PDB file of C-alpha atoms and ligand atoms in Angstrom:
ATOM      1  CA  UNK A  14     -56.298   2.514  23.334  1.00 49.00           C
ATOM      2  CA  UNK A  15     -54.909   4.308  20.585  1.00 51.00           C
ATOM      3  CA  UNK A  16     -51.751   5.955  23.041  1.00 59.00           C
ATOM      4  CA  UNK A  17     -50.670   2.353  24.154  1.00 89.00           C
ATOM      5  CA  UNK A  18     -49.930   1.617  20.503  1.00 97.00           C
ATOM      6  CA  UNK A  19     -46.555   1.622  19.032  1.00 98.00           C
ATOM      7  CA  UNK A  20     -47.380   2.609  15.606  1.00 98.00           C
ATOM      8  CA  UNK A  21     -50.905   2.801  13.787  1.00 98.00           C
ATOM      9  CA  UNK A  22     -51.308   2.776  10.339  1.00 98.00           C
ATOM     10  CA  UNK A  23     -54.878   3.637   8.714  1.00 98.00           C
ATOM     11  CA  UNK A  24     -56.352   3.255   5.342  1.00 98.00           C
ATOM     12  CA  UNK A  25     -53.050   4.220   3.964  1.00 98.00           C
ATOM     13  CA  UNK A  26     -53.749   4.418  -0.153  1.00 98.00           C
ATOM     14  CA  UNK A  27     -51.180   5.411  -2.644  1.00 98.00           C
ATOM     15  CA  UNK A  28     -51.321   4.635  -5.977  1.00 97.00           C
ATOM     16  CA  UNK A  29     -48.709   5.673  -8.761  1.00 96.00           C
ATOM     17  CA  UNK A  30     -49.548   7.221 -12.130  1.00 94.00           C
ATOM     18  CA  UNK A  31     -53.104   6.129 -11.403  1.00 91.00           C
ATOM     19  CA  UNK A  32     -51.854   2.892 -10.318  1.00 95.00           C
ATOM     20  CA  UNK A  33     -52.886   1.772  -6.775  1.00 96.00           C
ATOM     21  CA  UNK A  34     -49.850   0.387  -4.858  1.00 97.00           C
ATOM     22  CA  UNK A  35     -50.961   0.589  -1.309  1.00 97.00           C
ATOM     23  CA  UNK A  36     -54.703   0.008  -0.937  1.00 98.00           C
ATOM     24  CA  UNK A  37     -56.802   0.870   2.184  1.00 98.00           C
ATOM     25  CA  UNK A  38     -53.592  -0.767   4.508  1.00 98.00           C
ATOM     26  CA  UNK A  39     -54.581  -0.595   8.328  1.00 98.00           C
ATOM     27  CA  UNK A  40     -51.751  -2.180  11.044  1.00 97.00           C
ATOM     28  CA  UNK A  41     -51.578  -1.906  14.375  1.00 98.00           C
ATOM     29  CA  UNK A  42     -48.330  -2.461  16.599  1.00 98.00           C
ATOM     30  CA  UNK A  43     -47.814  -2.872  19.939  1.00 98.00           C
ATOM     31  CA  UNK A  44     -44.559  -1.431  21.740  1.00 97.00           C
ATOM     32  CA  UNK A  45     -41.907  -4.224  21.535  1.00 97.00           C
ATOM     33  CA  UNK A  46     -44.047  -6.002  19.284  1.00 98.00           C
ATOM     34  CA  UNK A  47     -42.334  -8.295  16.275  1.00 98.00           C
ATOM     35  CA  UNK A  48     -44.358  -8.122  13.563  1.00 98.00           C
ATOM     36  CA  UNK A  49     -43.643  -9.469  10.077  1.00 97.00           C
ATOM     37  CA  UNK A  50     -44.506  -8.580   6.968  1.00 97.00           C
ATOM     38  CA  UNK A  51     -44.755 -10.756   3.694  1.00 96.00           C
ATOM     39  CA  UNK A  52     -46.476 -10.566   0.231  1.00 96.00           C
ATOM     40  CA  UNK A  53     -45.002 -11.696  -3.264  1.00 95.00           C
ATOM     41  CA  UNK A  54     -42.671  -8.815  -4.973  1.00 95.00           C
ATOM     42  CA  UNK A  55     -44.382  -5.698  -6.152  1.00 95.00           C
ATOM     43  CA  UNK A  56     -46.998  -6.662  -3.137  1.00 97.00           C
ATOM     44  CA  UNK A  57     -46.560  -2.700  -1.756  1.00 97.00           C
ATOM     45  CA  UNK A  58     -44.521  -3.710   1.259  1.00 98.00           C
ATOM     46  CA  UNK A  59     -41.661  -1.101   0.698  1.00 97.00           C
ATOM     47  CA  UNK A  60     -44.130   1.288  -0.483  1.00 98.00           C
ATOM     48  CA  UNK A  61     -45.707   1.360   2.952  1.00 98.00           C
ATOM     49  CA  UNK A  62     -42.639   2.053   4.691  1.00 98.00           C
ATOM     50  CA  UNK A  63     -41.812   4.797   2.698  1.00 97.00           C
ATOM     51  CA  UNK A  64     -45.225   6.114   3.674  1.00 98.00           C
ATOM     52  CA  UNK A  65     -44.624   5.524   7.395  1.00 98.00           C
ATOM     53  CA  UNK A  66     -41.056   7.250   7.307  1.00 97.00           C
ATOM     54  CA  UNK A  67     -42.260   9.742   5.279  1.00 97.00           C
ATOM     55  CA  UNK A  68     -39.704   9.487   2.296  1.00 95.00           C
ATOM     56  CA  UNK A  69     -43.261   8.751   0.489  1.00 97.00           C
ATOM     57  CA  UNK A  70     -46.559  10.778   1.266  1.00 97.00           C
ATOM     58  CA  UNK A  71     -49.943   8.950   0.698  1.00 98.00           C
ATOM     59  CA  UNK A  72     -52.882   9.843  -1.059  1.00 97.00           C
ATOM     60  CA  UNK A  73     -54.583   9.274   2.082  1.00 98.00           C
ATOM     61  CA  UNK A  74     -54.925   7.639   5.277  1.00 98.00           C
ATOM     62  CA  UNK A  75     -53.232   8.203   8.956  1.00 98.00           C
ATOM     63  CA  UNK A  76     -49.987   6.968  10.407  1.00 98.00           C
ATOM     64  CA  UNK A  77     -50.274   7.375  13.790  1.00 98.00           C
ATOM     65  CA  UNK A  78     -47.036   6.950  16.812  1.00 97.00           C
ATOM     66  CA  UNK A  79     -47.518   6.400  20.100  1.00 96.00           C
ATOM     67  CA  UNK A  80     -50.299   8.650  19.833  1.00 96.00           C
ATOM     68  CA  UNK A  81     -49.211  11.215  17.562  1.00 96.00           C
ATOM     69  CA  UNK A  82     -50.417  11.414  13.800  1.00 97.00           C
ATOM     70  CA  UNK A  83     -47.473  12.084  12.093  1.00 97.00           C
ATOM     71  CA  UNK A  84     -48.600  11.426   8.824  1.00 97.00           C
ATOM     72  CA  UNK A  85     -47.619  15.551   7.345  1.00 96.00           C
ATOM     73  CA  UNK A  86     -44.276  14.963   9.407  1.00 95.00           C
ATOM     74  CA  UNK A  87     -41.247  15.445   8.021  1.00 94.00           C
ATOM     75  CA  UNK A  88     -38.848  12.069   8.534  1.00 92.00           C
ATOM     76  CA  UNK A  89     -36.699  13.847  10.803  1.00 90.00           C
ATOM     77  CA  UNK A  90     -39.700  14.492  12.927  1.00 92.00           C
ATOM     78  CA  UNK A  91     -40.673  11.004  12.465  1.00 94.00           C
ATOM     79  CA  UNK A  92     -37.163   9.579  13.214  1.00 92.00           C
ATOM     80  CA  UNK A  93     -37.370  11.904  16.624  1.00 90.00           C
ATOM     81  CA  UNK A  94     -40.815  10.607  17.882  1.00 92.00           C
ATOM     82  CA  UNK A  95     -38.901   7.309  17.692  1.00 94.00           C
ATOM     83  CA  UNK A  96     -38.605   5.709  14.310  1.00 96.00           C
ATOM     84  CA  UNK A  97     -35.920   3.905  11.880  1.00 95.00           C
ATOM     85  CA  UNK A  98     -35.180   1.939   9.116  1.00 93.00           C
ATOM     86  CA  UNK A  99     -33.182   0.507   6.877  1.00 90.00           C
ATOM     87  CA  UNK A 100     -33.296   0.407   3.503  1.00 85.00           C
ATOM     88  CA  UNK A 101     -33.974  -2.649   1.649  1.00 78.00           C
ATOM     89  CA  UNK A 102     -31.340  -1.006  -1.276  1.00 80.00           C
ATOM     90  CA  UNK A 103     -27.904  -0.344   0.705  1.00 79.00           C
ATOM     91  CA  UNK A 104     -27.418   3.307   1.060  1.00 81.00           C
ATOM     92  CA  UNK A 105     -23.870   4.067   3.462  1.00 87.00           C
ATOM     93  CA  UNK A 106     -21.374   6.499   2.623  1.00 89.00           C
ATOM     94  CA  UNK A 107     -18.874   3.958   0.569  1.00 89.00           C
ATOM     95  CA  UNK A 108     -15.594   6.130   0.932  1.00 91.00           C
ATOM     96  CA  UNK A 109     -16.117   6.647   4.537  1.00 92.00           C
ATOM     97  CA  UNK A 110     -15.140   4.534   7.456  1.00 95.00           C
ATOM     98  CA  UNK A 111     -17.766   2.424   9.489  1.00 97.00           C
ATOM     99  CA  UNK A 112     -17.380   4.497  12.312  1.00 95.00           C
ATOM    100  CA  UNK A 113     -18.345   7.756  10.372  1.00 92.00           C
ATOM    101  CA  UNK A 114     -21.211   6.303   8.984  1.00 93.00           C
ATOM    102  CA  UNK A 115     -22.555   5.024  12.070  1.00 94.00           C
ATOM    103  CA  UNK A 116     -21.771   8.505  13.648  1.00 91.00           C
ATOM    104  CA  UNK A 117     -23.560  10.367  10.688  1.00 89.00           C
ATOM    105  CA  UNK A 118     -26.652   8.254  11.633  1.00 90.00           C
ATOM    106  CA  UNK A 119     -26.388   9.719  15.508  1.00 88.00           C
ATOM    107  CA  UNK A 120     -25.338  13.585  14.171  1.00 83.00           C
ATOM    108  CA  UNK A 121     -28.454  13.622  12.030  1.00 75.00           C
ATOM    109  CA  UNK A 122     -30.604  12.546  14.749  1.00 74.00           C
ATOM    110  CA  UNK A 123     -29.148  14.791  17.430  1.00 66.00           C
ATOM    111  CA  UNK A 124     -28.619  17.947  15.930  1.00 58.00           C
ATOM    112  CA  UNK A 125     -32.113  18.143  14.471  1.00 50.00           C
ATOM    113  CA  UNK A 126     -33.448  17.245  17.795  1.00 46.00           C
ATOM    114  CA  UNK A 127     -31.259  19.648  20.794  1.00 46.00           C
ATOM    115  CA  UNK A 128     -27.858  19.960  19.623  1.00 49.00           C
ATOM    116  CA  UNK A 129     -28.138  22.485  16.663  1.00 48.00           C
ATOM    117  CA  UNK A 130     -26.521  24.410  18.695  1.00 50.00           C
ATOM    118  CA  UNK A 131     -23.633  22.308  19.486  1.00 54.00           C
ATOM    119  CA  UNK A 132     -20.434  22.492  17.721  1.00 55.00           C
ATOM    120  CA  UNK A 133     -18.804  19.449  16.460  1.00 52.00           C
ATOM    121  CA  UNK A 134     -16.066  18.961  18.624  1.00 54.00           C
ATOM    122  CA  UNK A 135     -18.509  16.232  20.184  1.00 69.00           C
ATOM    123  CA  UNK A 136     -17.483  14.497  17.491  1.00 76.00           C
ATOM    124  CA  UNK A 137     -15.611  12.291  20.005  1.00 83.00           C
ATOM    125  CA  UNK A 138     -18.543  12.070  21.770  1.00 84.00           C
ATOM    126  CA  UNK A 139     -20.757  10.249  18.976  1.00 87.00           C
ATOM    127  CA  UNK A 140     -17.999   7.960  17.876  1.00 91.00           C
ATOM    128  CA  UNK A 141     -17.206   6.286  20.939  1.00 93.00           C
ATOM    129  CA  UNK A 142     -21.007   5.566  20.811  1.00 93.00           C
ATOM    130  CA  UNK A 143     -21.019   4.166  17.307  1.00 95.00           C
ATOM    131  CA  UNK A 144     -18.000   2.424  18.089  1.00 97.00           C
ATOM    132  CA  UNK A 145     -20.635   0.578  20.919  1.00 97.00           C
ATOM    133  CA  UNK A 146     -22.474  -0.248  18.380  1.00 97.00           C
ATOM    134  CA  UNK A 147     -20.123  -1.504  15.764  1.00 97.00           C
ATOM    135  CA  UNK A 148     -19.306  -3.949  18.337  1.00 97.00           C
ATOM    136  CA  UNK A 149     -22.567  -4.629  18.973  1.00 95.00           C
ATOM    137  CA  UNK A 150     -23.315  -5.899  15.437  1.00 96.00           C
ATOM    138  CA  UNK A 151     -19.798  -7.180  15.850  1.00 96.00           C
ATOM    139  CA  UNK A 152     -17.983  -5.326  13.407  1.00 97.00           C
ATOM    140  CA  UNK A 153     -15.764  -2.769  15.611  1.00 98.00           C
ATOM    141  CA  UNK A 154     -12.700  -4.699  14.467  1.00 98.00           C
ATOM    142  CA  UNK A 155     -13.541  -3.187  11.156  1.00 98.00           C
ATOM    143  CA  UNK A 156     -14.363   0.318  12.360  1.00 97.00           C
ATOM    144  CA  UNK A 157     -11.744   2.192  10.528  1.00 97.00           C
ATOM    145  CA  UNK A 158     -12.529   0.752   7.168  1.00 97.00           C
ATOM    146  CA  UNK A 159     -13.777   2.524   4.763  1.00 96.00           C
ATOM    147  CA  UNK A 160     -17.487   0.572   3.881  1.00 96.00           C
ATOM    148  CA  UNK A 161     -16.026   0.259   0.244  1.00 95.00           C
ATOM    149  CA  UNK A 162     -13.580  -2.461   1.838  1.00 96.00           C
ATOM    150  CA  UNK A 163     -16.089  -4.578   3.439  1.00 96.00           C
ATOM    151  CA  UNK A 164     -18.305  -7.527   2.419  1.00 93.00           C
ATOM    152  CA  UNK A 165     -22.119  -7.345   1.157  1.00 92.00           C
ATOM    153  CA  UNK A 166     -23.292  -9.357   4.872  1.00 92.00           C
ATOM    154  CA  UNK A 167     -20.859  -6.318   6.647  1.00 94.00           C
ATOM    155  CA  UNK A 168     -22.657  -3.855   5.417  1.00 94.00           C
ATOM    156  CA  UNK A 169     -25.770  -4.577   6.030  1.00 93.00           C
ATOM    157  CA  UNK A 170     -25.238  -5.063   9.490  1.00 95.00           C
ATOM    158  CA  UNK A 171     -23.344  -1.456   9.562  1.00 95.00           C
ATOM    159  CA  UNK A 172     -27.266  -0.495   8.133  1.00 94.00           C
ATOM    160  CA  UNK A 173     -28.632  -1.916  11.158  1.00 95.00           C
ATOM    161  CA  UNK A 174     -25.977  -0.407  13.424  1.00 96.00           C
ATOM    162  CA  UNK A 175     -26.847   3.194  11.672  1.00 94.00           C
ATOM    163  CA  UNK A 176     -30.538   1.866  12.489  1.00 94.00           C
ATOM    164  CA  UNK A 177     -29.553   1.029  16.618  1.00 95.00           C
ATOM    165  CA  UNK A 178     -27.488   3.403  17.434  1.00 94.00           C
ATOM    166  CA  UNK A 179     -30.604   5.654  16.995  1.00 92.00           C
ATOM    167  CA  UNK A 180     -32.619   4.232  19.831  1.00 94.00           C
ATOM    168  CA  UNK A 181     -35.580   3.630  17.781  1.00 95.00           C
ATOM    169  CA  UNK A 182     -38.974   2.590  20.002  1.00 97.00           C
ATOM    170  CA  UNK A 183     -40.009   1.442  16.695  1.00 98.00           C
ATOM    171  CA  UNK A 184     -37.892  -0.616  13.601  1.00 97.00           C
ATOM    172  CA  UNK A 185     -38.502  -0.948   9.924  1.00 98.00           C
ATOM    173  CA  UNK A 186     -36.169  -3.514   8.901  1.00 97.00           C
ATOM    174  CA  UNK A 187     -37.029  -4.311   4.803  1.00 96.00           C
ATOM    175  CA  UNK A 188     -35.683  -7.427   3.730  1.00 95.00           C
ATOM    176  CA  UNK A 189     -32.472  -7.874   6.195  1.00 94.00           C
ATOM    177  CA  UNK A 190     -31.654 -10.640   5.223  1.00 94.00           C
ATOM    178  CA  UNK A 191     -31.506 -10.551   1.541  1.00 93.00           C
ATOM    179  CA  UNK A 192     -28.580 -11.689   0.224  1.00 92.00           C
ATOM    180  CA  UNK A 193     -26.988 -12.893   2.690  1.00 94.00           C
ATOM    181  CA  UNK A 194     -24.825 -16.619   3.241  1.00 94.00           C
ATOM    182  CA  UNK A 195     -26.241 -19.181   6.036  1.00 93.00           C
ATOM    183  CA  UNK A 196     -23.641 -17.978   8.540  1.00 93.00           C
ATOM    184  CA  UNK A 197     -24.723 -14.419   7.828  1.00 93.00           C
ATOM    185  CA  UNK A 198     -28.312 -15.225   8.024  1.00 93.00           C
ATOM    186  CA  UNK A 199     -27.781 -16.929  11.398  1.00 93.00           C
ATOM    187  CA  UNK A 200     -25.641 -13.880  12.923  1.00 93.00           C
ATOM    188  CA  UNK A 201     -27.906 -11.365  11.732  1.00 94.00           C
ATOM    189  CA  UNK A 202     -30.914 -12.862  12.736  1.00 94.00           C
ATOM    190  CA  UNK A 203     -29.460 -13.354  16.079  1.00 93.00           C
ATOM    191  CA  UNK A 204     -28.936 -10.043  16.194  1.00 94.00           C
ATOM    192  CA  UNK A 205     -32.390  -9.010  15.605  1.00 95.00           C
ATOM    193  CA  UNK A 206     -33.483 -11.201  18.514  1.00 95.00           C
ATOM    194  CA  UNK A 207     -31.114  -9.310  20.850  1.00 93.00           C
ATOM    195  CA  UNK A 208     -32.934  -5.724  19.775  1.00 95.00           C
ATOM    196  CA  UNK A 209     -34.577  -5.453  23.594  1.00 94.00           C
ATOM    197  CA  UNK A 210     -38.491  -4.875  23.772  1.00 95.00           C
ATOM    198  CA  UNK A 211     -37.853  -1.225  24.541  1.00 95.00           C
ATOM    199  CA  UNK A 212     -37.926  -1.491  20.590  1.00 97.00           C
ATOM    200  CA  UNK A 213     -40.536  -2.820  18.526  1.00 98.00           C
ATOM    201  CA  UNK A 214     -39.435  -4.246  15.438  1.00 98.00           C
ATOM    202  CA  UNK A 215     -41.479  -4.222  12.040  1.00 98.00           C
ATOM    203  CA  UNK A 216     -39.860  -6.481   9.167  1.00 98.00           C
ATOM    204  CA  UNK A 217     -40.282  -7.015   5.682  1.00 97.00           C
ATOM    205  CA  UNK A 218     -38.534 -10.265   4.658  1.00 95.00           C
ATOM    206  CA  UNK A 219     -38.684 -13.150   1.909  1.00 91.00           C
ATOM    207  CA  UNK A 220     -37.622 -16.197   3.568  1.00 88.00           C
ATOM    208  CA  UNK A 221     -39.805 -17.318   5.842  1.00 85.00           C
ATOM    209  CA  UNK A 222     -38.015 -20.272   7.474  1.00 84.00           C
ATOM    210  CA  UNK A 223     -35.431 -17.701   9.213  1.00 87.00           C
ATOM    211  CA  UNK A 224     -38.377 -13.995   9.758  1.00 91.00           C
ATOM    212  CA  UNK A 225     -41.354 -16.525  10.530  1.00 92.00           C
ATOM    213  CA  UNK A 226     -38.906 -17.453  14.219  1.00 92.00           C
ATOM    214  CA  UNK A 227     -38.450 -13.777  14.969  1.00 94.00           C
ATOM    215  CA  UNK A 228     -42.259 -12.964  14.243  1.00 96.00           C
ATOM    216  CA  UNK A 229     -45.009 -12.604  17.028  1.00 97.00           C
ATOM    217  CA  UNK A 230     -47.484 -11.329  14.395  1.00 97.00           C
ATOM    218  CA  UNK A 231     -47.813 -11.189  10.864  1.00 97.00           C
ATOM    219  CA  UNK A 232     -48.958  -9.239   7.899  1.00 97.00           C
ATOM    220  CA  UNK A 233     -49.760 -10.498   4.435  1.00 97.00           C
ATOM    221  CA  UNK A 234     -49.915  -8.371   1.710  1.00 97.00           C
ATOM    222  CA  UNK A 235     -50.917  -8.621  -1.793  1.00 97.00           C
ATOM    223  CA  UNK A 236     -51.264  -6.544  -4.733  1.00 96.00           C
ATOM    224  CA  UNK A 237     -51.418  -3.113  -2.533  1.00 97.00           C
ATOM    225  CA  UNK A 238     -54.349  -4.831   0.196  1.00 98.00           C
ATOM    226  CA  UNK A 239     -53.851  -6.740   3.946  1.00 98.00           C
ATOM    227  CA  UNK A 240     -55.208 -10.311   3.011  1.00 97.00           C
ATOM    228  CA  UNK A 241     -54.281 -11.707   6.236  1.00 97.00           C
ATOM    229  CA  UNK A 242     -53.073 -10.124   9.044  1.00 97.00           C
ATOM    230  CA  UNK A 243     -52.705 -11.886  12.942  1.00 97.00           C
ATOM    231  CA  UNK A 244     -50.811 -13.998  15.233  1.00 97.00           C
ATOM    232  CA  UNK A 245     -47.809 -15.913  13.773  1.00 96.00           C
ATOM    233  CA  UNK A 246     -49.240 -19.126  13.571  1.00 95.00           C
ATOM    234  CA  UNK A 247     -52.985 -17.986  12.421  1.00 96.00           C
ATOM    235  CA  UNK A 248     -51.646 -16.489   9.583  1.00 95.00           C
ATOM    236  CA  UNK A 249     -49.348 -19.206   8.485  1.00 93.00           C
ATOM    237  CA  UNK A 250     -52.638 -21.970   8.904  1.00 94.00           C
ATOM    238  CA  UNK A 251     -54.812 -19.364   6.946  1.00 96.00           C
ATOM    239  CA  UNK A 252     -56.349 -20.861   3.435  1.00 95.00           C
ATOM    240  CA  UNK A 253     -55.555 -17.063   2.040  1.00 96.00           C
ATOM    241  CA  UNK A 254     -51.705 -17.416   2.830  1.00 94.00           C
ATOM    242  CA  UNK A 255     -51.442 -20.617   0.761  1.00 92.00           C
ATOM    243  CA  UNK A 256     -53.499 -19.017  -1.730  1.00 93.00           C
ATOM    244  CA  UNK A 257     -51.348 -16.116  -2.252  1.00 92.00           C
ATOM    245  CA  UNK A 258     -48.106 -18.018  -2.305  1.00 85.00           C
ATOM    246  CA  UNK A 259     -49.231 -21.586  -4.264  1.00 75.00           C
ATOM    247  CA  UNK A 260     -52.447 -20.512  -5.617  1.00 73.00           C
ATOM    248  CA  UNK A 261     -56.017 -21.662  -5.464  1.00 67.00           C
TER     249      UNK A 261
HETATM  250  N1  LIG B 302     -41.653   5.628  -7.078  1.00 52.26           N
HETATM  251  C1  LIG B 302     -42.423   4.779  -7.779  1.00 52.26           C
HETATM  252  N2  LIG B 302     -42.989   5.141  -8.938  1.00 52.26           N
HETATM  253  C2  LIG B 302     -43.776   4.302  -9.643  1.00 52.26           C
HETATM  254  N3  LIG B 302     -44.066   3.048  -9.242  1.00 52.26           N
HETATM  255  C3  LIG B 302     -43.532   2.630  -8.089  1.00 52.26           C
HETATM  256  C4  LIG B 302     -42.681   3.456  -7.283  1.00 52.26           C
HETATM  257  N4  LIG B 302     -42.299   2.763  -6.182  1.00 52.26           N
HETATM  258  C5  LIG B 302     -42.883   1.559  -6.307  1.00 52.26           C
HETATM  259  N5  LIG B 302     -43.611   1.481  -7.428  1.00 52.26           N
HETATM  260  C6  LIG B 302     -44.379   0.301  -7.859  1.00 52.26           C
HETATM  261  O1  LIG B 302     -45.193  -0.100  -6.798  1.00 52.26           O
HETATM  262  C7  LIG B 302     -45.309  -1.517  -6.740  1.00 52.26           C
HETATM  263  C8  LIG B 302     -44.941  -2.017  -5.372  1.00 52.26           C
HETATM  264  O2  LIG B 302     -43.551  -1.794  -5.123  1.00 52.26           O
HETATM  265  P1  LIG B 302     -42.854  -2.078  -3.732  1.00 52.26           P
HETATM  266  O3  LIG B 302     -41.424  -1.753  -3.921  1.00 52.26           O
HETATM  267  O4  LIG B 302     -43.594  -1.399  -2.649  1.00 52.26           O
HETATM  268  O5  LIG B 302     -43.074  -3.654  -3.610  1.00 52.26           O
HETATM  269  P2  LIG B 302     -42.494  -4.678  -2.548  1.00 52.26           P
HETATM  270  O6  LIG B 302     -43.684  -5.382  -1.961  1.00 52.26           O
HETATM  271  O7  LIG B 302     -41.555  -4.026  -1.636  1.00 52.26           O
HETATM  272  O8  LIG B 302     -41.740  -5.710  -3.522  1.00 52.26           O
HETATM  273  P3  LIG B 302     -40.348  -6.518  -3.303  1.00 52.26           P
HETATM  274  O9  LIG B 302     -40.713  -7.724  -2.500  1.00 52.26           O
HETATM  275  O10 LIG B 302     -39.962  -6.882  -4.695  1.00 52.26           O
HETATM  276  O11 LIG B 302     -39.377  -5.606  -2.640  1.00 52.26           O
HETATM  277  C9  LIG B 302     -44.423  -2.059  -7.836  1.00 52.26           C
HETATM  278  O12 LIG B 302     -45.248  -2.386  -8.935  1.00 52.26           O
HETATM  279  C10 LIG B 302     -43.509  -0.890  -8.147  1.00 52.26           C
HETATM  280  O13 LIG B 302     -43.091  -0.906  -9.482  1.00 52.26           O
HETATM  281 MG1  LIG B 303     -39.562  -4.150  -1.280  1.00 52.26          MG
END
């Protein structure tokens, strides 16, 4: 039971300066699943990815992939068994091109994982593969930039790209759509639907109208506990999900 799951998270608690954040959060998802999660701000929603990458370690509580509890790994190890993100606060290389970033996000991967040993003259190697997906996300045309030159919607898509081109089985996107114009919106949530089931995707995001389409599943969150937590449309219909968002 446990194997066949993508990612498992179990009583996860973390609580800062005394403060609890995340509360006793349990999630289960499936491989390919899309699973949403939502809460008002300060809910605990990037706190518990932080705890699943590891850039964050609980107080206590399992996170478990495909299998394997991970929860004292590294995030290297993490991003090896499988796992990446982006960040809901852009964080690319601004003086370097596209294509270097995107490449950066293969290199780290790789040399941790077999090619330590490797010099870099496969440099060629990695960017004709982050140059795949650059177009992918359809930004090759702006490959050679540096990602100071581009728009706020560009980057974010080079984020997912860094995100891709890593092969994830499993997806933390937080908040990918944040900012972002109507025609942006569209083409990166288009985008998100093309992600194939190999990967199962895991997103935090505000607006509703555009996540609630891409979402199979769903997890509310509020102040640091699961309130609701389901199918799409059970969630949505559930008296606690109006509660949390209109009030009693
Ligand atoms: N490193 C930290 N140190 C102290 N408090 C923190 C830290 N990180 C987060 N918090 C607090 O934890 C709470 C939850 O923050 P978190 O960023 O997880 O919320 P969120 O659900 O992602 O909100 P938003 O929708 O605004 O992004 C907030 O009150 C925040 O101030
Ligand atoms: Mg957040």
């Amino acid at each position: 039971m446990t194997a066949s799951l993508a990612l498992e998270i179990r009583n996860l608690n973390k609580a800062f300066g005394g403060l609890p954040v995340t509360q006793d959060v349990s999630m289960s998802i499936r491989p390919g699943e899309r699973h949403l999660i939502i809460g008002p701000n300060g809910a605990g929603k990037t706190t518990l990815f932080n705890q699943v990458t590891g850039d964050l370690k609980p107080n206590s509580g399992q996170i478990k992939l495909f299998g394997t509890d991970v929860t004292r790994f590294a995030p290297h190890r993490r991003a090896h068994a499988g796992l990446s993100r982006t960040y809901q606060i852009i964080t690319l290389f601004a003086h370097d091109t596209l294509e270097h970033n995107v490449s950066l996000a293969l290199l780290g991967l790789r040399r941790t994982r077999w090619q330590m040993w490797r010099p870099l003259s496969r440099y060629d190697e990695l960017a004709a593969e982050a140059r795949r997906t650059l177009d992918r996300v359809g930004l090759l045309h702006l490959a050679n930039h540096p990602v100071s030159d581009i728009a706020y919607g560009e980057k974010r898509r080079v984020e997912l790209a860094m995100a891709l081109v890593q092969q994830p089985k499993v997806l933390l996107l937080d908040e990918p759509l944040a900012g972002l114009s109507n025609t942006e919106r569209s083409t990166v949530k288009a985008l998100i639907a093309s992600i194939p089931r190999e990967t199962a995707v895991v997103m935090i995001e505000h607006d509703m109208d555009t996540a609630l389409d891409l979402a199979e599943t769903v997890t509310l969150l509020n102040y640091g506990r699961v309130i609701v937590d389901g199918p799409r449309d059970a969630v949505i219909a559930d008296e606690r999900t109006r509660e949390v968002y209109l009030g009693p």
